[in-house]
Coordinates of C-alpha atoms in Angstrom, one line a residue:
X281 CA -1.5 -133.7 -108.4
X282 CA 0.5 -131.0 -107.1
X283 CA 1.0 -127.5 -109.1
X284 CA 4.7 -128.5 -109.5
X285 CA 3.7 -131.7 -111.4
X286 CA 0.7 -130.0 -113.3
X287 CA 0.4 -130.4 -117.3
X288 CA -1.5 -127.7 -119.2
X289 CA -3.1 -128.3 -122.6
X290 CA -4.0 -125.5 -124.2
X291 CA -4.6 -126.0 -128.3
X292 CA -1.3 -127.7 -129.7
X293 CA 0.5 -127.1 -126.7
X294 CA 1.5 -128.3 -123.5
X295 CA 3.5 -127.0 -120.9
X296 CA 4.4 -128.2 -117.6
X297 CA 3.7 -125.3 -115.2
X298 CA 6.9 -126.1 -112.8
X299 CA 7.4 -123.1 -110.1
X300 CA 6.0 -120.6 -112.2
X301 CA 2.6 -118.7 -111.8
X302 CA -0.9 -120.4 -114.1
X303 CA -4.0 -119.2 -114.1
X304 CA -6.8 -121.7 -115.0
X305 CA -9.2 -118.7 -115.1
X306 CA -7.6 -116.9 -117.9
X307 CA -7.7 -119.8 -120.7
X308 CA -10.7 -117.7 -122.1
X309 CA -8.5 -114.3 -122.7
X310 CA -5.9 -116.3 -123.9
X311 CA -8.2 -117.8 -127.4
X312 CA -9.0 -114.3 -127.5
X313 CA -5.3 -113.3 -127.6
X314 CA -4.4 -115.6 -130.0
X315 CA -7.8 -114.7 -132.6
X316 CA -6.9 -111.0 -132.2
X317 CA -3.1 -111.5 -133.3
X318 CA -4.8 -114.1 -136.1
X319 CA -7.5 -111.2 -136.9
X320 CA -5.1 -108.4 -137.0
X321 CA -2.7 -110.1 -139.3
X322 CA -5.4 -110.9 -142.0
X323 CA -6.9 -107.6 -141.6
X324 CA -5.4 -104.7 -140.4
X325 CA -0.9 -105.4 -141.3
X326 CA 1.2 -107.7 -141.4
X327 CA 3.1 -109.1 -137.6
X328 CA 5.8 -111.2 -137.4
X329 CA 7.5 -110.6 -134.4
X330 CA 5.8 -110.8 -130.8
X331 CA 6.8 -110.0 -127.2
X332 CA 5.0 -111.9 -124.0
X333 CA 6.8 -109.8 -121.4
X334 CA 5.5 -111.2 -118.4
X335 CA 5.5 -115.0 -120.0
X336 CA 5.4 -117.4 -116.5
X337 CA 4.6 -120.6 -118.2
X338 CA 5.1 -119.1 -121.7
X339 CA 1.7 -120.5 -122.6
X340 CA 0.1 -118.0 -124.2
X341 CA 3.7 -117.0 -126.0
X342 CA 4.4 -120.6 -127.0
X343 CA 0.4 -120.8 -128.4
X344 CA 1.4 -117.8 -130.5
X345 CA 4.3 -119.6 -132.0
X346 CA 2.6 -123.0 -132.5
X347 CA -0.5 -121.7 -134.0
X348 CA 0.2 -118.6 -135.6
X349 CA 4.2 -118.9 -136.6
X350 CA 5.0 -115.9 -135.1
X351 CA 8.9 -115.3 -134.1
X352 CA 8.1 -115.1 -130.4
X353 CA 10.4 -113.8 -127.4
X354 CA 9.5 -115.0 -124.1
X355 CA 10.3 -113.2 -121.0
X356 CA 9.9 -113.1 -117.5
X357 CA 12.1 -111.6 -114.4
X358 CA 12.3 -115.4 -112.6
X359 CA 15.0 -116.8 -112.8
X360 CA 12.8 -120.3 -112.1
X361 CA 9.6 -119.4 -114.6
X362 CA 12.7 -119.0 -117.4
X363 CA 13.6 -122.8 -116.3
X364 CA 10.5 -123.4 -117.2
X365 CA 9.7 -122.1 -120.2
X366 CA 12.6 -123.4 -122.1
X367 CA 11.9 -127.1 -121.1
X368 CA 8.4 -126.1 -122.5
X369 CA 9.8 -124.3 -125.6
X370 CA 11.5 -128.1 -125.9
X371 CA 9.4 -130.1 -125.0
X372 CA 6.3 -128.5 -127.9
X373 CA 9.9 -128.5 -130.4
X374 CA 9.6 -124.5 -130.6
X375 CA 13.0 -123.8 -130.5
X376 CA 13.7 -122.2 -134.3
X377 CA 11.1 -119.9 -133.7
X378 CA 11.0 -119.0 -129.9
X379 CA 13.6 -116.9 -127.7
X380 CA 13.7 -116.4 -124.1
X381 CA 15.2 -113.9 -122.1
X382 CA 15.5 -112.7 -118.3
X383 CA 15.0 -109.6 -118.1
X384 CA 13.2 -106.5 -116.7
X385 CA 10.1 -105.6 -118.4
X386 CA 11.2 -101.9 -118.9
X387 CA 15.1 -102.7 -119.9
X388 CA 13.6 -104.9 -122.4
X389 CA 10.9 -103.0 -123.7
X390 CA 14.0 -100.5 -124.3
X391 CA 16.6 -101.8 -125.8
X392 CA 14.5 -103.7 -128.8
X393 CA 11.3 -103.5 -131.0
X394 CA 7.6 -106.0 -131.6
X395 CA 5.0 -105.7 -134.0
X396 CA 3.4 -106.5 -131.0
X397 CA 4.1 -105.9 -127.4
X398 CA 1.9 -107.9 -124.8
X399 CA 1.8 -106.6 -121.5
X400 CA 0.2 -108.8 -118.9
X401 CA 1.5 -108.5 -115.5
X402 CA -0.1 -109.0 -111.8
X403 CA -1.4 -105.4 -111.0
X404 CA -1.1 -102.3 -112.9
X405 CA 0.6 -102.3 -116.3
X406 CA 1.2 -98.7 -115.6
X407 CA 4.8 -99.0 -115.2
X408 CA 5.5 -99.8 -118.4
X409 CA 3.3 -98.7 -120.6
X410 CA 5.8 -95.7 -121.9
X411 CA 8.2 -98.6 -122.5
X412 CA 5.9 -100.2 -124.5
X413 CA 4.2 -97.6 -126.3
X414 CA 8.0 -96.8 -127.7
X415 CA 8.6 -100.4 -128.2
X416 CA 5.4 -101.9 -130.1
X417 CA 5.5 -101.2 -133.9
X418 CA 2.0 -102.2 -135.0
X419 CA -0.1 -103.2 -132.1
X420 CA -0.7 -103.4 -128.4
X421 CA -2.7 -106.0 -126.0
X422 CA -2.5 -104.3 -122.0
X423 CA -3.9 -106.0 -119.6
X424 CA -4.1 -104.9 -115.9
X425 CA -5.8 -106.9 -112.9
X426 CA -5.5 -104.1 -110.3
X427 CA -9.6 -103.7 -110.4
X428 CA -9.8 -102.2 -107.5
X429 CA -8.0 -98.4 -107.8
X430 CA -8.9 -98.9 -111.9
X431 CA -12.9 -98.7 -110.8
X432 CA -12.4 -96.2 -107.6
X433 CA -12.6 -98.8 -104.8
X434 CA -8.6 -97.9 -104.3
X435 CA -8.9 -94.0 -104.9
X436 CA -5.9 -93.2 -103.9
X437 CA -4.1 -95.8 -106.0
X438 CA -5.9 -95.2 -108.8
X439 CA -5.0 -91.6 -108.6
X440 CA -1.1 -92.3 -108.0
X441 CA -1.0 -95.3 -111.0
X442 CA -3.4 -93.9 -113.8
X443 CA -3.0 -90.0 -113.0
X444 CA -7.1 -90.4 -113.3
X445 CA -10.0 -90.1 -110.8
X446 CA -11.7 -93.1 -110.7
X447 CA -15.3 -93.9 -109.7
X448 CA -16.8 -96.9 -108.0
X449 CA -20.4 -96.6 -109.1
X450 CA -22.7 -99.4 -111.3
X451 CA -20.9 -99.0 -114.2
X452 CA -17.0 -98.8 -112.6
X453 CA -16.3 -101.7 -114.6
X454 CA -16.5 -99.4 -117.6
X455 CA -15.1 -97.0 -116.4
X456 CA -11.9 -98.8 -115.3
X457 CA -11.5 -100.0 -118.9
X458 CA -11.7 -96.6 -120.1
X459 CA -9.1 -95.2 -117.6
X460 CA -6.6 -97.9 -118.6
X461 CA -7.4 -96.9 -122.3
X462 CA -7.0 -93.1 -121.6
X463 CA -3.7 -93.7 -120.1
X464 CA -2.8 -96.1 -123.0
X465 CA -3.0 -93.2 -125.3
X466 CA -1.4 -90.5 -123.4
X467 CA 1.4 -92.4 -123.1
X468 CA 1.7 -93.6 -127.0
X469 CA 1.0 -89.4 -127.5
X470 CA 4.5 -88.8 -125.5
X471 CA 6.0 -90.5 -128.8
X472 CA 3.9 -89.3 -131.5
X473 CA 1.9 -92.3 -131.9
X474 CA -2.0 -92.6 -131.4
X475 CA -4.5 -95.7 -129.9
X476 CA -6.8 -96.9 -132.4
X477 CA -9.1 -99.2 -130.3
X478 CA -9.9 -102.7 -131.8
X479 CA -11.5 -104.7 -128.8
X480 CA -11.2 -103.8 -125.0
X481 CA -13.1 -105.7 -122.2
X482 CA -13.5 -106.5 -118.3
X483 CA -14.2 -109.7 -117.4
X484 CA -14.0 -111.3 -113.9
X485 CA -11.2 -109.2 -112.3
X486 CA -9.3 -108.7 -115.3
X487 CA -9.5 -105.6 -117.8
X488 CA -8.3 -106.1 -121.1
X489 CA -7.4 -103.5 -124.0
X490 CA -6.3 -104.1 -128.0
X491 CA -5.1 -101.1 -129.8
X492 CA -3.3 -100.9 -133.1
X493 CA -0.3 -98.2 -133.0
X494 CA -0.8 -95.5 -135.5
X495 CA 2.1 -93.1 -136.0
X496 CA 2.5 -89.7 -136.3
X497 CA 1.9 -86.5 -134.2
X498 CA -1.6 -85.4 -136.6
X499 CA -2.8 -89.0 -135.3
X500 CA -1.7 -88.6 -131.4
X501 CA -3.8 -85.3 -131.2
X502 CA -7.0 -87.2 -132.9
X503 CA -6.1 -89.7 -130.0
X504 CA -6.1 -86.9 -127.2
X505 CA -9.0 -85.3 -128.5
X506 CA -11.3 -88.6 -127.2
X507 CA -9.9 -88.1 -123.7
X508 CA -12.6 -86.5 -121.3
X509 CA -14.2 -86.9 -118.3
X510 CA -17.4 -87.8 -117.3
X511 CA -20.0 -86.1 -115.2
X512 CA -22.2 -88.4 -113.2
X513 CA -25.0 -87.7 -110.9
X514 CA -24.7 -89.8 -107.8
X515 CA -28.4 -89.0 -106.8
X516 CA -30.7 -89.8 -109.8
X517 CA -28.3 -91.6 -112.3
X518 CA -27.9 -89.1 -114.8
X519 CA -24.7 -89.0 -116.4
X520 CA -23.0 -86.8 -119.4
X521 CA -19.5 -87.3 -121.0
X522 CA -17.5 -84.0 -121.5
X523 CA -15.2 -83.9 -123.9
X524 CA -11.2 -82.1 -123.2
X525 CA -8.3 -82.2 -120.9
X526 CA -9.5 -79.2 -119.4
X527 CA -13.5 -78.9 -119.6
X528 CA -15.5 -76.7 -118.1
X529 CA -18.0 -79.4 -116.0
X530 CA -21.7 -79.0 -115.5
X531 CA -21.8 -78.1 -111.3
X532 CA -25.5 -79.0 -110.9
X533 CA -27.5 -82.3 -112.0
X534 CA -29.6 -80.8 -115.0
X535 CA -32.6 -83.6 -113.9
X536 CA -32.8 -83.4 -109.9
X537 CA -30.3 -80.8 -109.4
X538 CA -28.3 -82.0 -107.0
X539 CA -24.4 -82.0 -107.3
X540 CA -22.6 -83.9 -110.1
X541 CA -19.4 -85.9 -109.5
X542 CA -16.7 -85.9 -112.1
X543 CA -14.4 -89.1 -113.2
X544 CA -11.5 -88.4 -115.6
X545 CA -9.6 -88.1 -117.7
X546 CA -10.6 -91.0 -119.6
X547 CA -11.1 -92.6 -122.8
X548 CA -14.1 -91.4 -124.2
X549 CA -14.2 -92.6 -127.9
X550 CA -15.0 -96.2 -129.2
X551 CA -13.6 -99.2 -127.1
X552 CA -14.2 -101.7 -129.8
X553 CA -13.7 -102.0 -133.8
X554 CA -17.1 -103.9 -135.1
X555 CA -15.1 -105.3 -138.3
X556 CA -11.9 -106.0 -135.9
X557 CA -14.1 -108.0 -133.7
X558 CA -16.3 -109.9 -136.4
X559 CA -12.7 -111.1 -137.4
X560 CA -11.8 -112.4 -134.1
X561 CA -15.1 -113.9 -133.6
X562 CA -14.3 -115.7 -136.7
X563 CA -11.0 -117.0 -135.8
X564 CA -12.3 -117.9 -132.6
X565 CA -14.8 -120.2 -134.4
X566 CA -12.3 -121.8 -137.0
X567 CA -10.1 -122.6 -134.0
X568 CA -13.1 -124.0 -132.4
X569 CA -12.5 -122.2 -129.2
X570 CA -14.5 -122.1 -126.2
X571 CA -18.6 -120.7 -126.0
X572 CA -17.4 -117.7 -123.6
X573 CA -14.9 -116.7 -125.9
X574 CA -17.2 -116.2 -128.8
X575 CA -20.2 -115.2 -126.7
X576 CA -17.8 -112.4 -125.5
X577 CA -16.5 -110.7 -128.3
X578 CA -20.1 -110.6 -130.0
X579 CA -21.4 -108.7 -127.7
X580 CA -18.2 -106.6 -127.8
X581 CA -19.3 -106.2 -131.7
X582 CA -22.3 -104.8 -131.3
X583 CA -22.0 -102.8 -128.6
X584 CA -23.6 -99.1 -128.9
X585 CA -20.7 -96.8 -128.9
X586 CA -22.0 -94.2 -125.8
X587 CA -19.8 -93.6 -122.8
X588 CA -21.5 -95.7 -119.5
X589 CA -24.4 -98.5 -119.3
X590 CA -27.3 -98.8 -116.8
X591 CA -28.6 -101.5 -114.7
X592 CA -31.5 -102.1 -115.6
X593 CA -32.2 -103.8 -111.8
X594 CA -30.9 -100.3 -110.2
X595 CA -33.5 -98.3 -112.5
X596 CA -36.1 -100.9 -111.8
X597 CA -35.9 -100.7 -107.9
X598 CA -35.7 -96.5 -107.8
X599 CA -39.6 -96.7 -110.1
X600 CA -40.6 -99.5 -107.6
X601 CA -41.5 -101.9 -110.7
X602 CA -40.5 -105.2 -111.8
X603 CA -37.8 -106.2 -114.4
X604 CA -38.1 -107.4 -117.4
X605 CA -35.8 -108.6 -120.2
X606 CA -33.0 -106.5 -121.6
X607 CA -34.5 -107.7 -124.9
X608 CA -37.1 -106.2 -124.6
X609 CA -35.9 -102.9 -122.5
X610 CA -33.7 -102.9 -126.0
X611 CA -36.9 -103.3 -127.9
X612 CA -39.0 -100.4 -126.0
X613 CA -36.2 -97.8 -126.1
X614 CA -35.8 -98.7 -130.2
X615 CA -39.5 -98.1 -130.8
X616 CA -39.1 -94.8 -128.8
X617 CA -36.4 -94.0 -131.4
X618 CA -33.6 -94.3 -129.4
X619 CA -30.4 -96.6 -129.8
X620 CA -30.0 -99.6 -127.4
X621 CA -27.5 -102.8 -127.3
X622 CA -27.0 -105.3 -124.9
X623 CA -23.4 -104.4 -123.4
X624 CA -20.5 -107.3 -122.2
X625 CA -19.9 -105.4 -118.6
X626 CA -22.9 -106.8 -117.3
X627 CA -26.0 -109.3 -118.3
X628 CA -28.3 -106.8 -116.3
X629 CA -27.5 -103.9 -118.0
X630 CA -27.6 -102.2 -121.3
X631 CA -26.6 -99.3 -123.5
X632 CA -28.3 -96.2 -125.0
X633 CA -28.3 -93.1 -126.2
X634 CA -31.3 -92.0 -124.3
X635 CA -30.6 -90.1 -120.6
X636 CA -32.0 -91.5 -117.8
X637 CA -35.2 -89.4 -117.3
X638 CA -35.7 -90.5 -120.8
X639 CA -35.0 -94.2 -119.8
X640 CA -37.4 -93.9 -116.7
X641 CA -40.5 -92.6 -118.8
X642 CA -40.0 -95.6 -121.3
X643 CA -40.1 -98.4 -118.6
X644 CA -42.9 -97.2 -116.6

């Protein structure tokens, strides 16, 4: 079977994919789109009206119709992926609730308003996030696949897209998530509106952020007062989130004393909402969606709320001792008093409030 004759099931819909661009990979974030509108409907506001900007197929626009009854708009610049979304907007009998339009992200974003704006291009949603920020009403899912200058691989590009320095060290997954976030809220703060983080992730090469939109200008400083950087110490791990747009930064590693290294600005406040996700989980469990989905967002849940994990494999092979569980690294630094949880950016790796030395001294 060739990709122009492929069929795509998904749910309650099908769609033939045509010319236009499917990814077989993202199936997972797309039962995690559709919980999260589901979860955020019954319990956060009200949505009626969404926006799949960069729509391709229009599956994960169309699933949003089917399942959810949203009043959907559909659009994509390609003249052939519009083709093909209305023959599947037909074809699943979609037409009195779904509209499609050819346009450019940003003209688009412009001229009308969503309760929810979706933004999942190939690369850096950096282009239009101001757009969007102006144009969702109640809530935002960004998504942006350019890994590579998000986690400091690409420094350069990361510093030109996200006005942010990067940093490609074990926990640059993180830290790309953050950076997207942090620019996610500076640019809602340009219009008086704040972040309010419900469930952000990065999973294969793919980083993934949900954030209602609160408005006013008292709740886009809150928002700009969790931007920071972080100060990381290349040489023995240690690592310490300032807060501020324009901290004084510690110079000199407190542990070994060698030179810290600074990432930032960034998102420093919480990247997930416990209840929020607990929600999605739910829906995710009604619909009977897949394992990863659900295995996902419940780590997501209970994630500690710190700034940066640690490998556990990377601590393990500087003490020149063997690894054990991340249960029960969890378990030793609870009964040491300190908080621990397993985190989603990694099955090797964990979170904690404890630094490093204190980390070191518990495993040994």
């Amino acid at each position: 079977m060739t990709i122009n004759q492929q069929r795509i099931t998904e749910h309650a819909v099908t769609v033939d994919v045509g010319e236009a661009f499917y990814n077989p990979h993202t199936t997972t974030d797309r039962e995690i789109t559709i919980a999260s509108l589901a979860a955020f409907d019954r319990t956060v506001d009200h949505i009626e009206t969404y926006l799949d900007t960069f729509s391709a197929t229009g599956i994960r626009g169309l699933r949003a119709a089917a399942e959810l009854g949203l009043v959907v708009t559909l659009n994509d610049r390609d003249p052939d992926a519009v083709g093909t979304i209305k023959r599947n907007i037909v074809s699943n009998g979609l037409g009195h609730c779904c509209e499609v339009t050819n346009e450019d992200a940003n003209v688009l974003l412009h001229k009308k308003r969503f309760d929810v704006v979706d933004i999942d291009p190939f690369g850096s949603p950096a282009p239009y996030l101001a757009a969007a920020s102006r144009s969702a009403r109640r809530m935002l899912a960004i998504t942006a696949t350019d890994t590579a200058p998000l986690c400091g691989a690409h420094l350069k590009s990361g510093i030109r897209k996200y006005a942010a320095v990067p940093m490609n060290n074990e926990y640059h997954a993180e830290i790309g998530v953050r950076v997207l976030m942090g620019a996610i809220a500076r640019a809602l703060a340009v219009v008086d509106r704040a972040m309010v983080p419900l469930l952000s992730y990065a999973r294969r090469h793919y980083h993934r952020v949900y954030a209602g939109v609160s408005r006013g200008a008292a709740s886009a400083d809150r928002s700009i007062a969790q931007m920071g950087f972080i100060a990381h110490c290349p040489h023995c791990g240690f690592r310490i989130p300032v807060a501020g747009l324009a901290p004084i930064m510690p110079d000199v590693c407190r542990i070994c004393g060698n030179r810290m290294q600074a990432t930032g600005p960034l998102w420093l406040g919480a990247l997930h909402n416990p209840a929020f996700c607990e929600s999605v989980a739910q829906e995710l469990r009604n619909r009977e969606s897949g394992g990863d989905a659900i295995k996902l967002v419940e780590i997501c849940k209970c994630e500690l709320a710190v700034p940066t994990f640690y490998d556990q494999h990377r601590i393990c092979h500087a003490l020149k001792i063997p690894p054990i569980t991340i249960d029960a690294v969890i378990d030793k630094l609870g009964s040491a008093g300190f908080s621990a949880s397993r985190t989603h950016f990694s099955g090797t790796s964990f979170k904690t409030d404890a630094d490093i030395r204190e980390i070191a001294e518990i495993l040994r």
